XYZ file of C-alpha atoms in Angstrom:
528
model
C -23.435 130.115 195.014
C -24.981 133.128 193.337
C -28.529 131.753 193.640
C -30.218 128.752 195.227
C -33.722 127.915 193.989
C -35.460 125.801 196.606
C -38.264 123.293 196.346
C -39.089 123.604 192.648
C -40.805 120.958 190.570
C -37.995 120.335 188.103
C -39.191 119.583 184.573
C -35.764 118.992 183.119
C -36.360 119.106 179.349
C -35.727 115.401 178.681
C -39.394 114.395 178.746
C -38.753 112.224 181.796
C -40.755 112.440 185.040
C -40.550 115.704 186.958
C -39.210 115.759 190.498
C -38.821 118.145 193.430
C -35.330 119.543 193.941
C -33.167 122.506 194.769
C -31.121 124.038 191.967
C -28.002 126.133 192.541
C -26.664 128.644 190.031
C -23.131 130.037 189.975
C -21.387 132.200 187.376
C -24.134 131.739 184.827
C -24.343 127.953 184.983
C -26.229 125.294 186.886
C -23.822 124.274 189.636
C -25.854 121.703 191.575
C -29.211 119.904 191.449
C -30.253 117.970 194.550
C -33.029 117.091 196.926
C -31.592 119.443 199.515
C -28.612 121.673 198.751
C -26.742 122.457 201.933
C -26.049 126.058 202.759
C -27.334 129.061 200.891
C -26.345 131.416 198.175
C -26.063 135.146 197.905
C -29.707 134.957 196.894
C -32.351 132.341 197.653
C -35.645 131.852 195.827
C -38.493 129.852 197.363
C -39.955 128.053 194.336
C -42.486 125.816 196.085
C -45.532 125.482 193.844
C -43.558 126.450 190.741
C -42.193 124.344 187.914
C -38.589 124.981 186.909
C -37.738 124.264 183.273
C -34.981 125.074 180.820
C -35.576 128.359 179.037
C -37.832 127.971 176.011
C -36.352 128.084 172.505
C -38.424 129.757 169.804
C -37.461 127.804 166.701
C -39.183 130.214 164.315
C -38.973 133.904 165.201
C -39.157 137.130 163.230
C -37.397 139.370 165.753
C -34.520 140.201 163.395
C -34.964 143.956 163.886
C -37.097 143.907 167.036
C -34.131 142.775 169.138
C -32.198 145.830 167.950
C -35.163 148.155 168.242
C -36.593 147.219 171.654
C -34.349 146.451 174.635
C -37.347 145.251 176.651
C -38.613 142.704 174.094
C -41.243 141.629 176.596
C -43.158 139.799 173.872
C -40.694 136.928 174.162
C -38.980 137.412 177.524
C -42.300 137.315 179.381
C -43.131 133.954 177.777
C -39.984 132.325 179.162
C -38.219 132.398 175.803
C -34.459 132.594 176.304
C -33.349 131.937 172.698
C -34.878 132.787 169.317
C -33.897 131.482 165.873
C -33.909 134.318 163.313
C -33.359 134.592 159.558
C -36.510 132.648 158.773
C -38.450 131.979 155.569
C -35.515 132.750 153.318
C -35.563 136.530 153.795
C -33.521 138.563 156.248
C -30.844 141.224 156.375
C -27.555 139.346 155.844
C -25.649 138.626 153.704
C -26.427 141.676 151.556
C -25.002 144.493 149.516
C -26.663 147.906 149.395
C -28.941 146.965 146.490
C -30.090 143.699 148.026
C -30.676 145.282 151.415
C -33.019 147.885 149.913
C -35.074 145.180 148.206
C -35.259 142.971 151.284
C -36.287 145.869 153.521
C -39.184 146.628 151.189
C -40.151 142.989 150.687
C -40.513 142.154 154.390
C -41.596 145.504 155.812
C -44.803 143.739 156.849
C -42.775 141.373 159.032
C -40.246 143.739 160.583
C -41.135 147.305 159.656
C -39.290 149.397 157.123
C -36.189 149.629 159.296
C -35.945 153.416 159.070
C -35.070 153.419 162.769
C -32.222 150.903 162.344
C -28.597 151.621 161.480
C -27.840 148.860 158.988
C -24.106 149.016 159.589
C -23.476 145.365 158.681
C -23.486 143.426 155.415
C -22.386 139.927 156.441
C -23.866 137.288 158.734
C -20.987 137.743 161.149
C -21.521 141.496 161.086
C -25.194 141.070 161.969
C -24.382 138.725 164.855
C -21.763 141.200 166.095
C -24.387 143.938 165.874
C -26.698 141.943 168.145
C -23.895 141.554 170.680
C -23.161 145.280 170.819
C -26.793 146.404 170.710
C -28.229 148.967 173.122
C -25.009 150.701 173.972
C -22.993 147.513 174.076
C -25.201 145.856 176.696
C -26.557 143.179 174.355
C -30.107 142.038 173.647
C -33.085 140.868 175.675
C -32.821 137.159 174.802
C -30.279 135.011 173.000
C -30.488 134.723 169.209
C -29.285 132.247 166.568
C -29.423 132.896 162.826
C -30.192 130.984 159.625
C -28.648 132.048 156.315
C -31.699 133.151 154.257
C -31.598 131.469 150.844
C -33.928 134.005 149.214
C -31.689 136.866 150.279
C -28.651 134.986 148.964
C -30.418 134.489 145.621
C -31.431 138.155 145.449
C -27.815 139.111 146.180
C -26.370 136.920 143.413
C -29.110 136.322 140.815
C -31.527 139.164 141.526
C -35.315 139.038 141.862
C -36.002 137.468 138.467
C -37.466 134.046 137.689
C -34.594 132.291 135.932
C -32.120 129.513 136.647
C -28.820 130.434 138.248
C -25.775 130.141 136.009
C -22.953 127.842 137.149
C -20.944 130.882 138.241
C -23.898 132.250 140.185
C -24.453 128.903 141.886
C -20.798 128.889 142.920
C -21.212 132.376 144.366
C -24.344 131.350 146.286
C -22.562 128.311 147.692
C -19.739 130.574 148.810
C -22.112 133.001 150.544
C -23.897 130.178 152.375
C -20.546 128.720 153.443
C -19.359 132.125 154.617
C -22.493 132.657 156.703
C -22.167 129.239 158.310
C -18.475 129.798 159.004
C -19.390 133.082 160.700
C -21.825 131.350 163.055
C -25.177 130.701 161.345
C -26.814 127.449 162.500
C -28.256 126.526 159.102
C -30.136 127.871 156.087
C -33.781 128.838 155.620
C -35.958 129.116 152.520
C -39.290 130.727 151.745
C -40.436 128.737 148.736
C -43.703 130.631 148.351
C -41.845 133.973 148.538
C -39.802 135.655 145.841
C -37.031 135.274 144.915
C -36.388 132.077 146.876
C -39.286 130.312 145.183
C -37.494 130.571 141.819
C -34.814 128.105 142.934
C -35.092 124.621 141.478
C -34.772 121.528 143.605
C -31.327 120.926 142.125
C -30.195 124.419 143.142
C -31.510 123.964 146.674
C -29.834 120.574 146.924
C -26.467 122.099 146.062
C -26.848 124.690 148.804
C -27.989 122.029 151.279
C -24.775 120.098 150.611
C -22.896 123.135 151.891
C -25.127 123.284 154.967
C -24.490 119.607 155.662
C -20.733 120.090 155.372
C -20.865 122.643 158.188
C -23.136 120.554 160.412
C -26.117 122.874 160.071
C -29.743 122.183 159.143
C -32.101 123.254 156.369
C -35.295 125.013 157.456
C -37.693 125.407 154.511
C -41.023 127.119 154.305
C -41.836 124.667 151.523
C -43.686 125.254 148.258
C -47.268 124.748 149.439
C -49.285 124.471 152.621
C -52.521 124.061 150.645
C -53.061 122.237 147.361
C -50.029 120.046 146.858
C -48.876 120.298 150.486
C -47.937 116.626 150.798
C -45.968 116.742 147.569
C -44.176 119.841 148.822
C -43.233 118.118 152.085
C -42.072 115.051 150.154
C -39.876 117.253 147.944
C -38.082 118.632 150.991
C -37.585 115.186 152.514
C -36.131 113.764 149.293
C -34.011 116.850 148.592
C -32.306 116.809 151.974
C -31.908 113.042 151.915
C -29.971 113.328 148.661
C -27.893 116.200 150.042
C -27.190 114.444 153.342
C -28.558 117.453 155.236
C -30.628 117.629 158.414
C -34.160 118.924 157.799
C -36.308 121.110 160.046
C -39.752 121.871 158.604
C -40.874 125.421 159.334
C -44.351 126.011 160.841
C -45.322 122.533 159.658
C -49.053 122.227 159.273
C -51.790 121.301 156.812
C -54.050 124.228 155.926
C -57.029 125.132 153.712
C -60.143 123.037 153.112
C -58.269 120.493 151.004
C -56.232 119.404 154.012
C -58.774 119.186 156.823
C -58.013 116.084 158.873
C -54.963 115.106 156.794
C -52.183 115.641 159.348
C -51.872 111.866 159.664
C -50.737 111.636 156.047
C -47.955 114.139 156.696
C -46.856 112.332 159.847
C -46.844 108.981 158.026
C -44.549 110.504 155.392
C -42.185 111.744 158.092
C -42.292 108.484 160.043
C -41.285 106.565 156.931
C -38.331 108.877 156.331
C -37.298 108.740 159.989
C -37.411 104.948 159.919
C -35.031 105.084 156.950
C -32.564 107.159 158.973
C -33.476 110.704 157.933
C -32.700 113.503 160.398
C -35.963 115.453 160.557
C -37.600 117.801 163.038
C -40.365 120.383 162.703
C -41.922 123.299 164.519
C -45.454 124.600 164.832
C -47.474 127.214 166.700
C -50.619 126.273 168.678
C -53.157 128.320 166.703
C -55.185 127.757 163.539
C -54.768 131.064 161.601
C -51.587 131.775 159.701
C -49.908 135.151 159.381
C -47.992 136.647 156.472
C -48.017 139.694 154.206
C -50.815 140.553 151.811
C -48.410 140.739 148.870
C -47.278 137.167 149.547
C -50.630 135.897 148.245
C -49.926 137.156 144.732
C -48.773 134.740 142.015
C -45.040 134.374 141.633
C -44.976 135.998 138.195
C -46.528 139.130 139.705
C -43.712 139.303 142.266
C -40.921 138.828 139.750
C -38.432 141.687 139.671
C -38.857 142.825 143.265
C -41.117 145.283 145.106
C -41.022 148.139 142.597
C -41.934 145.785 139.768
C -44.890 144.483 141.803
C -46.167 148.004 142.395
C -45.894 148.785 138.693
C -48.011 145.742 137.819
C -50.613 146.690 140.422
C -50.920 150.175 138.904
C -51.589 148.700 135.465
C -55.301 147.814 135.127
C -54.717 144.943 132.715
C -51.978 143.423 134.872
C -54.074 143.899 137.996
C -56.910 141.987 136.328
C -54.525 139.139 135.505
C -53.485 139.032 139.167
C -57.120 139.012 140.307
C -57.953 136.126 137.996
C -54.968 134.129 139.229
C -55.961 134.748 142.830
C -59.695 134.222 142.635
C -60.071 131.639 139.864
C -56.857 129.743 139.212
C -55.410 129.622 142.737
C -52.109 131.511 142.846
C -48.973 129.745 143.997
C -48.530 132.562 146.527
C -51.850 131.426 148.029
C -50.683 127.805 147.985
C -52.602 126.900 144.837
C -55.986 127.563 146.430
C -58.400 130.221 145.062
C -58.421 132.991 147.637
C -61.403 133.285 149.965
C -61.314 136.958 150.909
C -63.470 136.292 153.971
C -60.494 134.444 155.532
C -58.095 137.386 155.070
C -57.885 139.818 157.997
C -55.639 142.886 157.995
C -53.242 142.651 160.951
C -51.173 145.774 160.363
C -50.094 148.479 157.955
C -46.849 150.420 157.740
C -48.641 153.706 156.920
C -50.931 154.865 159.773
C -53.253 156.391 157.165
C -54.527 152.868 156.494
C -54.930 151.936 160.146
C -58.726 151.833 159.907
C -58.426 148.599 157.929
C -56.665 146.789 160.778
C -58.880 144.087 162.255
C -61.223 143.999 159.267
C -61.643 141.268 156.663
C -60.688 142.106 153.095
C -63.971 142.302 151.140
C -62.618 141.969 147.604
C -59.695 142.338 145.222
C -60.288 146.040 144.664
C -59.729 146.699 148.365
C -56.671 144.462 148.469
C -55.181 146.211 145.445
C -55.794 149.663 146.926
C -54.136 148.634 150.186
C -51.112 147.142 148.462
C -50.610 150.286 146.413
C -51.358 152.811 149.126
C -49.279 151.091 151.812
C -46.556 150.089 149.323
C -46.904 146.346 149.949
C -46.789 146.913 153.720
C -49.987 145.243 155.015
C -49.650 142.111 157.106
C -52.536 139.682 157.390
C -54.031 136.869 159.413
C -55.193 134.023 157.191
C -57.933 131.954 158.824
C -57.349 128.661 157.010
C -56.154 126.194 159.681
C -57.689 123.123 161.319
C -57.595 122.361 165.031
C -57.381 118.579 164.581
C -54.258 119.012 162.445
C -52.686 121.358 164.987
C -53.165 118.835 167.799
C -51.980 115.823 165.817
C -48.761 117.510 164.721
C -47.837 118.833 168.178
C -47.991 115.290 169.562
C -45.294 113.991 167.221
C -41.985 113.156 168.920
C -39.895 115.330 166.545
C -42.102 118.388 167.104
C -40.713 121.609 168.605
C -42.330 124.952 169.394
C -42.001 127.993 167.173
C -44.079 131.143 167.388
C -43.597 132.454 163.828
C -44.276 135.655 165.727
C -44.581 138.796 163.623
C -44.404 141.721 166.034
C -45.324 144.441 163.538
C -48.790 145.845 163.009
C -51.538 147.220 165.185
C -53.182 143.803 165.526
C -50.525 141.084 165.244
C -51.236 137.385 165.563
C -51.533 136.493 169.277
C -48.933 133.759 168.770
C -46.212 136.425 168.912
C -46.973 137.086 172.592
C -48.632 133.821 173.586
C -47.264 130.667 171.918
C -45.359 129.152 174.842
C -47.814 129.802 177.707
C -50.631 128.727 175.352
C -48.962 125.355 174.938
C -48.552 125.007 178.710
C -51.910 126.391 179.775
C -54.356 125.373 177.059
C -52.885 122.233 175.499
C -51.320 120.767 178.650
C -53.479 121.808 181.594
C -56.869 122.337 179.953
C -56.900 119.780 177.133
C -54.250 117.237 178.152
C -52.979 116.922 174.585
C -49.428 116.717 175.985
C -48.122 115.998 179.457
C -46.249 118.809 181.135
C -42.972 116.919 180.903
C -43.411 116.119 177.214
C -44.429 119.674 176.356
C -41.406 121.187 178.083
C -39.165 118.808 176.122
C -40.778 120.078 172.900
C -40.026 123.669 173.961
C -36.482 123.242 175.290
C -34.526 119.985 175.100
C -35.489 119.012 171.560
C -34.862 122.445 170.046
C -31.460 122.572 171.741
C -30.616 119.176 170.278
C -31.606 120.343 166.779
C -29.400 123.423 167.220
C -26.603 121.175 168.501
C -26.169 123.215 171.651
C -24.439 120.922 174.150
C -24.995 123.110 177.207
C -28.563 124.345 176.786
C -32.069 122.922 176.849
C -31.802 120.772 179.985
C -31.730 121.320 183.750
C -28.369 119.661 184.214
C -25.175 120.495 186.111
C -22.806 122.443 183.884
C -25.523 123.726 181.559
C -26.130 127.423 181.156
C -28.607 128.784 183.654
C -31.225 129.764 181.077
C -34.261 128.906 183.162
C -37.961 129.652 183.485
C -40.141 129.208 186.565
C -43.898 129.035 186.038
C -47.022 127.979 187.888
C -48.508 124.924 186.126
C -51.917 125.717 187.637
C -52.174 129.272 186.328
C -49.806 129.690 183.378
C -51.750 131.041 180.417
C -51.402 133.247 177.379
C -52.769 136.720 177.918
C -52.778 137.533 174.215
C -55.993 137.118 172.273
C -57.144 138.126 168.803
C -58.769 141.177 170.410
C -55.804 142.018 172.692
C -52.816 140.457 170.907
C -50.120 142.234 172.936
C -51.383 141.229 176.381
C -48.633 139.498 178.356
C -48.981 136.002 179.826
C -49.739 135.098 183.413
C -48.162 132.521 185.690
C -44.512 133.034 184.618
C -42.910 134.980 187.485
C -39.205 134.277 186.825
C -36.997 133.970 183.743
C -33.195 133.778 183.876
C -30.564 133.986 181.140
C -27.015 133.056 182.149
C -28.213 133.089 185.737
C -29.445 136.689 185.584
C -33.094 137.586 186.102
C -34.616 139.048 182.956
C -38.091 138.609 184.494
C -38.472 138.839 188.263
C -41.727 138.750 190.227
C -43.548 138.815 186.904
C -41.904 142.031 185.726
C -39.299 142.593 183.038
C -36.029 143.775 184.570
C -33.526 146.015 182.787
C -31.076 143.107 182.341
C -29.839 142.519 178.780
C -28.259 139.076 179.108
C -28.915 137.922 175.533
C -26.138 137.389 173.013
C -25.709 135.801 169.606
C -25.496 132.008 169.763
C -23.172 130.899 166.988
C -22.624 127.530 165.393
C -19.224 126.130 166.227
C -17.733 122.707 165.485
C -18.967 121.649 168.910
C -22.125 123.775 169.091
C -22.963 126.786 171.198
C -21.109 130.028 171.586
């Protein structure tokens, strides 16, 4: 054996009772699990006092460029994350042509940076996945990565950034691009239905694309049309749409935010329970924090975003247009702000792309004039924290049996949301040990076995003989997120060992130089 882990408390990812066992690893896979494995391996690890779990799967990550930029990627590796799902919220970097790529880079600079340090030498989904595999001099990436075809990018590629229906020929072309991305290894399709241009798609258009996703055995992952006013209707639209299309549904960062939805998580869960009882295939993810995180420009009404980033900047420069935007935000409740009139006191600047505006980071936006100046000066670059969540909703949703963990971690900015560095240990430390909202066994299943099942990965997500040795060892008594709103990049404690394919990417609490991550591609049987 390459490695024998002795005396661990095995929390196997099924949700069943934990047990004490030895676990042997050989050639990147779990070779034996038993009460006492005879003999030794080339290496032995005494794991008494530690829990051993399958590596955690981040079902909602924004590391699309970070994995290419940073070989260390300690933000996720240190949390025990061994696989991230990219291409979220309908906007990412494949499939594209040169024109579409330029627009996407500008539109989501607040999520991933401008990309000036990246060689965008791909244009297809398969090309992007290949690029991950040959990153950092051909060594690979820090953790494994799967990809969702981003519907907004597909629409920008075919239709453009305008608010109009797709023609029949354009719909055919979008279907073809989604099919091509799935054939090249994407695990499903995402949407950002409060972001342009994805939000301009009708339900009928989305349904047609979901039929393609269903044909390839993938899933649809929408950031639906509202998390505020009209949230329940927006969830119901996604449930009905995917039911008609025969497509599996995974609800992105599913929560109920803003004052209108305080205490209403039960209504969402009742909606989902009814659909599940009728045979729908539904899962969801959430992060264990109350504030949201997005870009400042995303709050604007959809008509102000029409035409792409340069058109937005032109409207912001025009005093009359800027006044229209202000009125929509502050009085009417813009669709970009989920139909709720903006409360500037809830909007905190998390980062800017231009260091000249760094003094605003960590401050609340006082008014529209300041927001407008920031959007113009930083060319739509500011990212924000939006303090609009409710703790009782967060807890209720994480208890649901179809729940999985997703950080929605945006790594850009001087003061990112602490969820980027802390989601998984925060679940284990705060919500398991301190509050008892979930048992340890149930929580680990939410973070490993259930995500792997949604991704249809037959050899990941469980501590089981023959499965890949993507494993995390942590101390249940001390595991905790180090990241806070004041120190968002502080690393967690109590996670001394993380393995991918049987290789230590974290050892004795320190990131090694191992790059064991690769693209994880959808196949007819799942996995790579």
